[in-house]
C-alpha positions as YAML, in Angstrom:
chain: A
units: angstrom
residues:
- id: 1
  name: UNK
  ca: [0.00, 0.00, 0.00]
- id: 2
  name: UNK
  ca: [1.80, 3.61, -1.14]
- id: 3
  name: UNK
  ca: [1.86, 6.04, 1.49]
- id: 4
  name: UNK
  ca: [-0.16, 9.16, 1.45]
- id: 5
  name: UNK
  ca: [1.64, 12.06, -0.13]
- id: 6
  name: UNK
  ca: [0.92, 14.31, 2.74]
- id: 7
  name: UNK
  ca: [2.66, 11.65, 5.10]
- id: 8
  name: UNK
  ca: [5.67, 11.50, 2.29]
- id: 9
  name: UNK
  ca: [6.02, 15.03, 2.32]
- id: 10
  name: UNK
  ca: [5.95, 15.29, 6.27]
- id: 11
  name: UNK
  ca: [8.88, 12.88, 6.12]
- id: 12
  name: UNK
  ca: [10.94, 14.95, 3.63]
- id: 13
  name: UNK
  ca: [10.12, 17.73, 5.90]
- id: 14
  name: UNK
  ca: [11.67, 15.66, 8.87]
- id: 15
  name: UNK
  ca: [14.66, 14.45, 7.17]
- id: 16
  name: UNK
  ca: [15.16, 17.73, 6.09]
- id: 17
  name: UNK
  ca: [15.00, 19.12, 9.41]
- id: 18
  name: UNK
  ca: [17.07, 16.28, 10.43]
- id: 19
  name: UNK
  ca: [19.95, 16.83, 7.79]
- id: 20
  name: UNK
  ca: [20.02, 20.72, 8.15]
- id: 21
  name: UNK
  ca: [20.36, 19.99, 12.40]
- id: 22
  name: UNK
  ca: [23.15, 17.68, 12.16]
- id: 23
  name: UNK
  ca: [24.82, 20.00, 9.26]
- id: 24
  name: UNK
  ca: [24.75, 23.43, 11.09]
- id: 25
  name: UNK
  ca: [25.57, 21.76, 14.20]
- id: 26
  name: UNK
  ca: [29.47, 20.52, 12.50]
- id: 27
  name: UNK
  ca: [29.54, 23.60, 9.88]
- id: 28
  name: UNK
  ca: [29.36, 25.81, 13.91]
- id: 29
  name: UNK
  ca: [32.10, 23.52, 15.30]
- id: 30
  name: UNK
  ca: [34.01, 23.40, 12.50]
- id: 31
  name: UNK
  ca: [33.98, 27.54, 12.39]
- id: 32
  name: UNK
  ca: [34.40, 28.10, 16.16]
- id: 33
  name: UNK
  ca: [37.42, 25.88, 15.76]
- id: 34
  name: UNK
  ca: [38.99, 27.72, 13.40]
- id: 35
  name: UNK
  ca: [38.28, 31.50, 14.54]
- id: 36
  name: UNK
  ca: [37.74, 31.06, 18.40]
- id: 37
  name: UNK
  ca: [40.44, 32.79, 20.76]
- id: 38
  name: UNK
  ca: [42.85, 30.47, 21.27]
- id: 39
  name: UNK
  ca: [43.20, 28.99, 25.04]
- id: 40
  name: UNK
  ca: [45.50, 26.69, 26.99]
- id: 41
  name: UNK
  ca: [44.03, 23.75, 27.87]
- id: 42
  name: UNK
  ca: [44.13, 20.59, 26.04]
- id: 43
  name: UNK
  ca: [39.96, 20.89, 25.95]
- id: 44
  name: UNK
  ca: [39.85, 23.81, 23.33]
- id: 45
  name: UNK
  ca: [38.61, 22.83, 20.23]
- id: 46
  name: UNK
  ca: [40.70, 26.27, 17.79]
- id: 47
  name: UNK
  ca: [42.67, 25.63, 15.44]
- id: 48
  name: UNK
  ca: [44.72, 28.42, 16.26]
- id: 49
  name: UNK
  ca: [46.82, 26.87, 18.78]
- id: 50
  name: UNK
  ca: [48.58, 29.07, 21.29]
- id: 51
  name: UNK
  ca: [47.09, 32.02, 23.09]
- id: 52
  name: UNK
  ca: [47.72, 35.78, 22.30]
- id: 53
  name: UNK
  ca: [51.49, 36.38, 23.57]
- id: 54
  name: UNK
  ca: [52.41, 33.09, 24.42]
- id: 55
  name: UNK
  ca: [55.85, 32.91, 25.78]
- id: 56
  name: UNK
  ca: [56.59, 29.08, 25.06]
- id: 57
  name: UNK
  ca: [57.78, 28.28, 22.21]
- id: 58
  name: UNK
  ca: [55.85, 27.33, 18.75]
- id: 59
  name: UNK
  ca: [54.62, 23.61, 18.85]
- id: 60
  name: UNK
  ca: [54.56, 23.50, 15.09]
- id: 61
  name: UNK
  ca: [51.55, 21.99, 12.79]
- id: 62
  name: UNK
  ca: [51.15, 19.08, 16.12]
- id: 63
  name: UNK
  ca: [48.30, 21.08, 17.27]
- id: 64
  name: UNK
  ca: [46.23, 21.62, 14.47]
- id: 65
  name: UNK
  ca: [47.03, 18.19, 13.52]
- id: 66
  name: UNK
  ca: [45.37, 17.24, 16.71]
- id: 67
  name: UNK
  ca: [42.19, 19.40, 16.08]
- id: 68
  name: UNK
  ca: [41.66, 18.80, 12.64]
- id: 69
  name: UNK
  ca: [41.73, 15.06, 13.31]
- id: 70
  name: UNK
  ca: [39.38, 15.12, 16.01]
- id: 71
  name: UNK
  ca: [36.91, 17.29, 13.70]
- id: 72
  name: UNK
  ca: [37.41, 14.85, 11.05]
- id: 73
  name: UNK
  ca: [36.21, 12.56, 13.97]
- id: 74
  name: UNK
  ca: [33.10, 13.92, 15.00]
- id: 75
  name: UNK
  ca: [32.12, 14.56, 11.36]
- id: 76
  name: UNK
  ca: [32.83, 10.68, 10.77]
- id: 77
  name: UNK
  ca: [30.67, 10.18, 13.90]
- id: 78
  name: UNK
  ca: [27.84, 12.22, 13.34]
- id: 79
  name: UNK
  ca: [27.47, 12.15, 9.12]
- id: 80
  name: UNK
  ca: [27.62, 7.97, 9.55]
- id: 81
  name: UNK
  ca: [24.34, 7.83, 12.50]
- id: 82
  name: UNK
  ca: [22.76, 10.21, 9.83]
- id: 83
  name: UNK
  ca: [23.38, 8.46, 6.98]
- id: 84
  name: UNK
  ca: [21.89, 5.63, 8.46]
- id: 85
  name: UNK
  ca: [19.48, 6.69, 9.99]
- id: 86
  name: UNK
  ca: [18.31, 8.62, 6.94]
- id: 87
  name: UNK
  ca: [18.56, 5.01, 4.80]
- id: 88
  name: UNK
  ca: [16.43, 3.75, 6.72]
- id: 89
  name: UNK
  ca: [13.66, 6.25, 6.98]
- id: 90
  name: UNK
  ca: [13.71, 6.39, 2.82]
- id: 91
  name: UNK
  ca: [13.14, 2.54, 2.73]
- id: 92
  name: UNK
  ca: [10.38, 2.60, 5.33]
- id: 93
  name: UNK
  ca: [8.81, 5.66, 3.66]
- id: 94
  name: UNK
  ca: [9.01, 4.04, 0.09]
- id: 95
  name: UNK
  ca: [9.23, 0.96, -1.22]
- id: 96
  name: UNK
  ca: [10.60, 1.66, -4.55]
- id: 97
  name: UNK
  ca: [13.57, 3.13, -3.11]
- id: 98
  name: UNK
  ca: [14.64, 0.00, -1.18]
- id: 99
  name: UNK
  ca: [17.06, -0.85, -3.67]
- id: 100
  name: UNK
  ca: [18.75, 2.62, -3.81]
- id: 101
  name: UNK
  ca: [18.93, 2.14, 0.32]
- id: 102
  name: UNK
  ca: [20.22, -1.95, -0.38]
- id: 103
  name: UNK
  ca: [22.95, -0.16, -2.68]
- id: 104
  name: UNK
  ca: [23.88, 2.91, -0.72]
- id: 105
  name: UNK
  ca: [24.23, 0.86, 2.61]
- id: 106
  name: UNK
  ca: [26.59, -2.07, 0.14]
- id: 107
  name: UNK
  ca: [28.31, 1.40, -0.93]
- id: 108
  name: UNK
  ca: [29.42, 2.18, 2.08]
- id: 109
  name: UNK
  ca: [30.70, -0.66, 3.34]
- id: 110
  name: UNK
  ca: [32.56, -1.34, 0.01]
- id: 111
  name: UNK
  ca: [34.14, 2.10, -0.07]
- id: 112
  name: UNK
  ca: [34.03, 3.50, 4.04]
- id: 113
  name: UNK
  ca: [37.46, 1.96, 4.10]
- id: 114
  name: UNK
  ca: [38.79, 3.44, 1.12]
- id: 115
  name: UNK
  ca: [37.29, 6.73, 1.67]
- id: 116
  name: UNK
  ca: [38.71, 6.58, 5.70]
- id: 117
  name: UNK
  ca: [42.04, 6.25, 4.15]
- id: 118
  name: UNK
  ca: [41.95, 9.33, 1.83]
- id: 119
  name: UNK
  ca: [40.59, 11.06, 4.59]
- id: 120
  name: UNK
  ca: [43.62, 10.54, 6.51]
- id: 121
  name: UNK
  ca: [46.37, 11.69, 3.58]
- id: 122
  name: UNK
  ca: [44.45, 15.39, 4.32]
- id: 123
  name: UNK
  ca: [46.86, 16.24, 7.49]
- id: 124
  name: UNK
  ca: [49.58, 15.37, 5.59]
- id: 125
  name: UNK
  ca: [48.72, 17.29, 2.83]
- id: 126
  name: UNK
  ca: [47.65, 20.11, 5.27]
- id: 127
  name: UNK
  ca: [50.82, 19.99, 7.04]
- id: 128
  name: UNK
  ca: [53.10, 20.51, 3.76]
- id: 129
  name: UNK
  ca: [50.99, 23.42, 3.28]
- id: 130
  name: UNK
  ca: [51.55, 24.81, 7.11]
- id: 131
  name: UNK
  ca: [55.42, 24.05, 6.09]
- id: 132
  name: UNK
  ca: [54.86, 26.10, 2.83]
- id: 133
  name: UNK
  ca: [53.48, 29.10, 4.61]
- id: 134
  name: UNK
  ca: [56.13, 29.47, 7.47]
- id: 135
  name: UNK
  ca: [58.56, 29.46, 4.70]
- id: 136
  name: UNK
  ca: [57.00, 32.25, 2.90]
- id: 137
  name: UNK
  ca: [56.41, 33.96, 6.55]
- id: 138
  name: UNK
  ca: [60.41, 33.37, 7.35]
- id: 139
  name: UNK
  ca: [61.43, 34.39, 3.77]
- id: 140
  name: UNK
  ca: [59.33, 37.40, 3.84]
- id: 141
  name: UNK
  ca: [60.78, 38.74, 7.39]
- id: 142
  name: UNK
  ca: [64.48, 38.01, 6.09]
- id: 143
  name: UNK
  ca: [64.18, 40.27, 3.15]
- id: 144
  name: UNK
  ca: [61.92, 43.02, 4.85]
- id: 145
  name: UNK
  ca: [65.08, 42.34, 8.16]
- id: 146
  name: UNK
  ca: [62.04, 43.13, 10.40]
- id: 147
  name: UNK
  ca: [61.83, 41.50, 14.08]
- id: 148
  name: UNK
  ca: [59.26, 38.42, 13.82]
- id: 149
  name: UNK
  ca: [56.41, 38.45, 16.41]
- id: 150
  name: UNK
  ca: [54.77, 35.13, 16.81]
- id: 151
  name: UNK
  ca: [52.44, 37.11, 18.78]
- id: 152
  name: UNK
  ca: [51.03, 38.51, 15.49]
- id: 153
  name: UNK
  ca: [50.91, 35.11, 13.15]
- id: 154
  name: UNK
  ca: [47.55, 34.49, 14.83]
- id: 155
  name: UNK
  ca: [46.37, 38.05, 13.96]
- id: 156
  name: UNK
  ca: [43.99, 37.85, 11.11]
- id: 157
  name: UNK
  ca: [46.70, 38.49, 8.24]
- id: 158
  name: UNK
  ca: [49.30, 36.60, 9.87]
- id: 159
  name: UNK
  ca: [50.32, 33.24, 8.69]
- id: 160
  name: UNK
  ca: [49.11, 31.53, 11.32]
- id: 161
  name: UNK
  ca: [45.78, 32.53, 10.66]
- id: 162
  name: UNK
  ca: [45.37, 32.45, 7.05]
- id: 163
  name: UNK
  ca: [46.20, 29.12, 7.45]
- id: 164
  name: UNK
  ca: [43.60, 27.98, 10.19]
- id: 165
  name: UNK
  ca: [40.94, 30.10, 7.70]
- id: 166
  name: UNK
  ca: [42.52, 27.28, 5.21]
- id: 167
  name: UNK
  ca: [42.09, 24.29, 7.29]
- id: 168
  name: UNK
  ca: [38.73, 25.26, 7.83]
- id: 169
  name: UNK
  ca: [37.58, 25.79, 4.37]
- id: 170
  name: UNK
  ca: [39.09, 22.15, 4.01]
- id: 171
  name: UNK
  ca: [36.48, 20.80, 7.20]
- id: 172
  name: UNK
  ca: [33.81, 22.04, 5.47]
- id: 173
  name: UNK
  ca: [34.82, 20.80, 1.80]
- id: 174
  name: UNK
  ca: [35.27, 17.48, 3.43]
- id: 175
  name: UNK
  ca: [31.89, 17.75, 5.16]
- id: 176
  name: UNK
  ca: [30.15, 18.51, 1.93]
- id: 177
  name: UNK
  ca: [31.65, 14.79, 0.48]
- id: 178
  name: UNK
  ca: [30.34, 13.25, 3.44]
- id: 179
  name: UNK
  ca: [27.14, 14.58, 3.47]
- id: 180
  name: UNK
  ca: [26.38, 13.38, -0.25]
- id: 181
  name: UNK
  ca: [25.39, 9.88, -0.64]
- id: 182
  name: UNK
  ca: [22.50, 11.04, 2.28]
- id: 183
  name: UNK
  ca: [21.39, 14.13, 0.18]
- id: 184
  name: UNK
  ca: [21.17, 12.06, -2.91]
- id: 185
  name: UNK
  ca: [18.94, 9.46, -0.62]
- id: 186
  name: UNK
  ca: [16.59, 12.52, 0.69]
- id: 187
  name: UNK
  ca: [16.41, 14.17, -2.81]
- id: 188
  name: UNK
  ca: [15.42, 10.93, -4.09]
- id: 189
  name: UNK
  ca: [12.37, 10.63, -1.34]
- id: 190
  name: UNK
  ca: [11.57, 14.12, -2.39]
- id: 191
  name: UNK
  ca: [11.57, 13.11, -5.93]
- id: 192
  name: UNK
  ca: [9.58, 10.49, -5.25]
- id: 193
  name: UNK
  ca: [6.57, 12.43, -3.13]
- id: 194
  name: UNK
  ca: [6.45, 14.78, -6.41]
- id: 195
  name: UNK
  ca: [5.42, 11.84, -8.23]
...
C-alpha cells in the first residue's frame, strides 16, 4: 500500500529538518574551531593553537594536527548515524527506493574503508601546506630584516591565521563529500513524493 503524499512530504520535511540539524551543528564547530580565541588547555577545540602572547615556544603543525583530526572525527561520527538513519527512513517511507537504500548501505561498506584512508592523507597534505606558509612567513621577514612576532601570526593576516581560515575551508569541503550519498537518498524521497 503507497503512502499518502501528505505523510511522504511530512517525512521529507523531517529528514530535512534532520539533515540541516546535524549540518549546522558541524559547519558551527568546525567555524568556532577555526576562529575562536585560542586557550591553553588541552579541551579547546581552535585551530589556532597558542594564546595571544604566548611565551613558550611554537609547537609547530602538532596542534592543528590534533584538532583537525578530532573534527574529522566527530564529522565521521555524526554524518555515519545520519546516513543511516536517513537510509532507513527512505526505505520505510518508500518501497521503490529500497534498492537505492540496499545499494547505498553495500556502498558504504565497500568504499568506508577506502574513503577513511583518503581522509587521513588530508593532514599530511595540510601539514606541507603549514610548512609552505612558514617558509613564505620566514622568507618574507628576512628580506623586509624586520623583528618576527609570533604574537602577530595568529592576527587575522598573519600566517598563522590564514592558514587555520585554510584548514577550515578544508572541514567544510570534506563535510560537503560526506554529506552526499545522504542528500542524494533525501532528494530521491523528495523526488519520489512529487510523483
Amino acid at each position: 500500500m503507497a503512502k499518502p503524499p501528505g505523510a511522504l512530504a511530512s517525512k521529507v520535511r523531517a529528514l530535512e529538518d534532520e539533515f540541516n540539524r546535524v549540518r549546522c551543528t558541524l559547519v558551527k564547530a568546525i567555524a568556532v574551531s577555526g576562529v575562536a580565541a585560542p586557550a591553553r588547555n588541552n579541551r579547546d577545540r581552535s585551530l589556532l593553537p597558542q594564546p595571544e602572547g604566548a611565551t613558550e615556544p611554537d609547537p609547530g603543525f602538532a596542534p592543528f594536527q590534533q584538532r583537525y583530526l578530532e573534527q574529522q572525527r566527530q564529522m565521521a561520527l555524526r554524518t555515519e548515524a545520519l546516513r543511516s538513519h536517513v537510509r532507513q527512513a527512505v526505505a520505510a517511507a518508500s518501497p521503490r527506493l529500497v534498492p537505492l537504500t540496499s545499494m547505498d548501505a553495500v556502498l558504504e561498506r565497500m568504499l568506508g574503508a577506502r574513503e577513511q584512508k583518503l581522509m587521513g592523507t588530508v593532514p599530511v597534505v595540510l601539514e606541507r601546506r603549514f610548512e609552505q606558509l612558514l617558509a613564505a612567513h620566514q622568507l618574507e621577514q628576512s628580506v623586509a630584516q624586520q623583528a618576527d612576532d609570533p604574537a602577530w601570526w595568529r592576527q587575522p593576516g598573519g600566517w598563522q591565521h590564514r592558514f587555520a581560515k585554510e584548514l577550515e575551508a578544508a572541514l567544510l569541503a570534506e563535510l560537503d563529500v560526506r554529506l552526499q550519498p545522504v542528500t542524494g537518498m533525501m532528494e530521491a524521497l523528495s523526488n519520489e513524493g512529487e510523483k
